[in-house]
Coordinates of C-alpha atoms in Angstrom, one line a residue:
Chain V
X1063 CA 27.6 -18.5 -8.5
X1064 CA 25.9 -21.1 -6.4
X1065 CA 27.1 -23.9 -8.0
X1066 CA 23.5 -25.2 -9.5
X1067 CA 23.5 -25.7 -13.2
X1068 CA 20.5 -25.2 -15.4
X1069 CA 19.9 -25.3 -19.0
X1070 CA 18.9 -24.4 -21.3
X1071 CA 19.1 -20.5 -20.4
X1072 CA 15.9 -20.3 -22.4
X1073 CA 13.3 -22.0 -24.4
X1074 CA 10.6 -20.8 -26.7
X1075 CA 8.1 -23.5 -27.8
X1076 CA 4.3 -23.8 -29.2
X1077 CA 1.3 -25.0 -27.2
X1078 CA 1.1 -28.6 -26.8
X1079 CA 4.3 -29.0 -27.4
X1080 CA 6.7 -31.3 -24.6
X1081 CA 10.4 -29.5 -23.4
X1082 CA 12.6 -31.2 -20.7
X1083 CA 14.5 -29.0 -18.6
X1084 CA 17.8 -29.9 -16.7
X1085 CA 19.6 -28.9 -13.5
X1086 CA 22.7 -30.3 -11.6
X1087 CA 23.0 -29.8 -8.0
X1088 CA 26.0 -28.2 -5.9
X1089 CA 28.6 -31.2 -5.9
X1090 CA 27.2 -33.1 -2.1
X1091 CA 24.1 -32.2 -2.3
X1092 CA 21.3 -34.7 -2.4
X1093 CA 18.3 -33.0 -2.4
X1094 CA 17.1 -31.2 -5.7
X1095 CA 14.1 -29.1 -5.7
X1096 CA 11.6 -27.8 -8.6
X1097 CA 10.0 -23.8 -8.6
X1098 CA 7.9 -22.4 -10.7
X1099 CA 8.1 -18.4 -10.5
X1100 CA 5.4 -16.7 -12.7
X1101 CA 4.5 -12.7 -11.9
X1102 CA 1.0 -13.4 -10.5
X1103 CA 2.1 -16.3 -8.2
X1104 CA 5.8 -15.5 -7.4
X1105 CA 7.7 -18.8 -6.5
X1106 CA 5.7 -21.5 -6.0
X1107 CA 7.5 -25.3 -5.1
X1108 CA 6.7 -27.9 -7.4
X1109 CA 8.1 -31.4 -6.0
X1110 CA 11.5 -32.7 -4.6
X1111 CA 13.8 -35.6 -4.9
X1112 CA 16.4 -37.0 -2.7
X1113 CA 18.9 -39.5 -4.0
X1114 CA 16.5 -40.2 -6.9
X1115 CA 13.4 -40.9 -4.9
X1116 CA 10.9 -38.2 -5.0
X1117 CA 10.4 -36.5 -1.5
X1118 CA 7.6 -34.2 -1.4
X1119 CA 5.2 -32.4 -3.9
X1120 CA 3.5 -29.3 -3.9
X1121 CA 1.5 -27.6 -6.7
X1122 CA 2.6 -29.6 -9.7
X1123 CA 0.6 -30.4 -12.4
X1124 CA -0.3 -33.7 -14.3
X1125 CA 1.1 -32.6 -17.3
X1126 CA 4.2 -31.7 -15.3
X1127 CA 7.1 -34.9 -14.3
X1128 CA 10.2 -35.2 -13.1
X1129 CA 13.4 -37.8 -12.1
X1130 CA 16.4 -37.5 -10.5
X1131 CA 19.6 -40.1 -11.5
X1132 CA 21.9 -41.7 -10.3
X1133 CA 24.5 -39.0 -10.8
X1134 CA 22.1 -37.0 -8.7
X1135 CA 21.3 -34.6 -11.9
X1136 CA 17.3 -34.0 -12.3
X1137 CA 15.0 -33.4 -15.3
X1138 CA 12.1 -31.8 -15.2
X1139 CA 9.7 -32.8 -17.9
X1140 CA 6.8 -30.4 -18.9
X1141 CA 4.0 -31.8 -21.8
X1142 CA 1.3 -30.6 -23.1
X1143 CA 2.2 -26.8 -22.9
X1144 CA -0.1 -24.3 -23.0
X1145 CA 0.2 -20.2 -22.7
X1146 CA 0.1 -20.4 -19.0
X1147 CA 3.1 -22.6 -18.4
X1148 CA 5.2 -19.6 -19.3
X1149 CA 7.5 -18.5 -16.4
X1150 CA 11.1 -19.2 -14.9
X1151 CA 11.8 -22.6 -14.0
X1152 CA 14.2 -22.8 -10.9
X1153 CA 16.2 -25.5 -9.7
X1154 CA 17.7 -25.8 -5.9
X1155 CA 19.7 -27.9 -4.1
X1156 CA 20.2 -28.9 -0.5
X1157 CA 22.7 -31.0 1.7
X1158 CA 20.1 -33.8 2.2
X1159 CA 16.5 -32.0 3.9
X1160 CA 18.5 -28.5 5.1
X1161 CA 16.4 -25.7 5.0
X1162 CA 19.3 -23.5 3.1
X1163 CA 18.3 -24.3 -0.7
X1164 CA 20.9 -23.1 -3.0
X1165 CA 19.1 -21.8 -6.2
X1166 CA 20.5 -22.5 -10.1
X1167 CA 20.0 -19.7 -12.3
X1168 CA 16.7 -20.7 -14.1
X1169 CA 15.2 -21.5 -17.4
X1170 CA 12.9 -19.1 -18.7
X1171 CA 10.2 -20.9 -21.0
X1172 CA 8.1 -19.3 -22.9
X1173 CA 5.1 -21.0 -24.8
X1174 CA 3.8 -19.4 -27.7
Chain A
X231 CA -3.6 -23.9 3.7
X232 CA -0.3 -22.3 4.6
X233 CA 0.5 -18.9 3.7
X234 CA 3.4 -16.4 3.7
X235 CA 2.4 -12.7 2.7
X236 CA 5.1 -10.1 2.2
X237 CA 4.8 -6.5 3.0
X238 CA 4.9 -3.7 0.8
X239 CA 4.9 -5.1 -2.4
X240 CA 6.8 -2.6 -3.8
X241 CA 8.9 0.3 -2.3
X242 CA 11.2 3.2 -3.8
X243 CA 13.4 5.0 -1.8
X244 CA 16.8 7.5 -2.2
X245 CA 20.0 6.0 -1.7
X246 CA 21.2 6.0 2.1
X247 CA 17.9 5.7 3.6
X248 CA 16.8 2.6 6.1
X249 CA 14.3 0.3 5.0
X250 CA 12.3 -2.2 6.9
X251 CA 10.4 -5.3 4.6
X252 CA 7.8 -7.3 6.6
X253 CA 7.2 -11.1 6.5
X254 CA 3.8 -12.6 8.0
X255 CA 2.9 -16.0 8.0
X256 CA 0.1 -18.5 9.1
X257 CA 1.6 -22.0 8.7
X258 CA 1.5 -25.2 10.1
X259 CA 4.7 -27.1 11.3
X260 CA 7.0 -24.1 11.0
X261 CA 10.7 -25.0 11.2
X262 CA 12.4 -22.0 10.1
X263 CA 12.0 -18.4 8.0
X264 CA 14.8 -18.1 5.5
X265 CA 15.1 -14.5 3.4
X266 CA 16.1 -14.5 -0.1
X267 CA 17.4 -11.4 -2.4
X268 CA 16.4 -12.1 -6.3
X269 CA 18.1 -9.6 -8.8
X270 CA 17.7 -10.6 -12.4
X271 CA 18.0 -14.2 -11.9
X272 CA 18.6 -17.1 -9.0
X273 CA 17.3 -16.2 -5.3
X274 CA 20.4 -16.1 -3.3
X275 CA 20.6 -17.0 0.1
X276 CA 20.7 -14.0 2.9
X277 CA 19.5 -15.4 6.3
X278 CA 18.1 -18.7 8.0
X279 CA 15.7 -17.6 11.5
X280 CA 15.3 -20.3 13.5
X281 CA 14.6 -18.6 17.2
X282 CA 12.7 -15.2 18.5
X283 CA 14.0 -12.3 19.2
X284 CA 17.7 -13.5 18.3
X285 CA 19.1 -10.9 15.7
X286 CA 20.9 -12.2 12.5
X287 CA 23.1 -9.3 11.0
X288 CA 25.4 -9.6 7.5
X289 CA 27.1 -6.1 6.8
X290 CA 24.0 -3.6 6.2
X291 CA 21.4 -6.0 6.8
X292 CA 20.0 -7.5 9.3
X293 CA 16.9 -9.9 10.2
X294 CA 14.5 -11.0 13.5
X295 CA 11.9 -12.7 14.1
X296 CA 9.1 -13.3 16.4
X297 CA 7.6 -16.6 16.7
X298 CA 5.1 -15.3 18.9
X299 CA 3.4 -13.3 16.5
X300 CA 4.0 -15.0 13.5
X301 CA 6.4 -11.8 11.6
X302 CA 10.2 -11.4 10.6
X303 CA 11.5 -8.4 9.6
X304 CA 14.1 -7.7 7.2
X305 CA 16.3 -4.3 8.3
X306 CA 18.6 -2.7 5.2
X307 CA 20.4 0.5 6.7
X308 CA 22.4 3.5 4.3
X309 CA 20.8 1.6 0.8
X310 CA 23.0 1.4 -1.8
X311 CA 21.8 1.2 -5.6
X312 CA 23.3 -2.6 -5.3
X313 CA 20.1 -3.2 -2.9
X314 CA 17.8 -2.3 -5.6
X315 CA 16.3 -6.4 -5.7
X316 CA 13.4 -8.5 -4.9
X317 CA 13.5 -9.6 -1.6
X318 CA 11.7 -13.0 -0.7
X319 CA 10.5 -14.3 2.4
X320 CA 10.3 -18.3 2.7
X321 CA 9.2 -20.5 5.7
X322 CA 10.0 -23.6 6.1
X323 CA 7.9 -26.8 7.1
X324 CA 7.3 -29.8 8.2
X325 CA 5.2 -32.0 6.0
X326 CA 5.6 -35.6 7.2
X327 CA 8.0 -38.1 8.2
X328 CA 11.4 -36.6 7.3
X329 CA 10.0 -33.9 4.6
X330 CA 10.4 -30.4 4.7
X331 CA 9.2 -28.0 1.8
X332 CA 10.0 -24.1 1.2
X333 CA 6.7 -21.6 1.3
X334 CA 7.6 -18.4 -0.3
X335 CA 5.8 -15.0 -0.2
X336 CA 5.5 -12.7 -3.5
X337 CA 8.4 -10.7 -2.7
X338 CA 9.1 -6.8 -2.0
X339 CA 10.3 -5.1 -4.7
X340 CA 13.1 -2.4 -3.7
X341 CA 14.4 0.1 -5.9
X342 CA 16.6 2.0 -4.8
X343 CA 17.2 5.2 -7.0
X344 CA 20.9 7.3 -6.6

């Protein structure tokens, strides 16, 4: 167990619908990170916050948002769904930029 | 564009044998390669490789890399069913002021069958 929370476990949803998906970090860790692992792309990063500010993004779509709060928990909001937003949903944390990235154990969406 | 590519995709062997997974990478701003093992869920952490030619070693596994070439390899002697897993190979770099972000490859699959 590495301490990361996520839920839901799993999610099952229509096209064009909107689901939020939530993750707590390890307790001291700042920095909480997004992944999107599908089977044709494997584990792609999809943006960072630090102490609520976002950090860094990488392939995240428009449709795609997130926050982090004060309590240092993070949402990550996903709208307009379609068919290829089906995948696992990770959450990781770090102690504020450190490379070791402590993974949650995923959401698994799937969009029908 | 940065990119991380993992060698073989997949790979069976029989229990007890030694197995070797390859990491290449072509990136920009490398601070360090980091291997993960995936079972049926969360990546977990197994190594962080900052330096060449300095060998990490947990237990049956062990990990090196070579910053010359651009490669890591991932060493898991006498297998065990419990290796069966995806292994993942992540660098990590630097992309601007204080901000670091994780590149992963595809992964190696490893089954290993009893």
């Amino acid at each position: 167990d590495s301490g990361v929370t996520q839920t839901p476990k799993h999610l099952i949803t229509a096209t064009g619908q909107r689901v939020t998906l939530r993750c707590s970090p390890r307790s001291g860790d700042l920095s909480v990170y997004w992944y999107q692992q599908s089977l044709d792309q494997g584990l792609q990063f999809l943006i960072q916050y630090y102490n609520g500010e976002e950090r860094a993004k990488g392939n995240i779509l428009e449709r795609f948002s997130a926050q982090q709060f004060p309590d240092l928990h993070s949402e990550l909001n996903l709208s307009s769904l379609e068919l290829g937003d089906s995948a696992l949903y990770f959450c990781a944390s770090s102690f504020q930029g450190a490379e070791t990235q402590y993974f949650g154990p995923g959401t698994r969406l799937l969009v029908l | 564009e940065d990119k991380v590519v993992q060698s073989p995709l997949s790979l069976v062997v029989h229990e007890g044998d030694t197995v070797t997974l390859n990491c290449s990478y072509e990136v920009t701003n490398f601070r360090s390669l980091l291997w993960y093992k995936q079972e049926k869920k969360a990546p977990t952490f197994l190594f962080m490789l900052t330096s060449s030619g300095i060998e990490k070693k947990s237990g049956r596994l062990s990990s090196i890399l070579d910053k010359k070439e651009l490669f890591s390899i991932l060493n898991i002697t006498a297998t065990q069913t419990g290796d069966s897993a995806i292994y993942l190979c992540a660098v990590d770099l630097h992309i601007g002021g204080s901000n670091y972000k994780l590149t992963f490859g595809k992964g190696t699959l490893l089954t290993v069958n009893p």
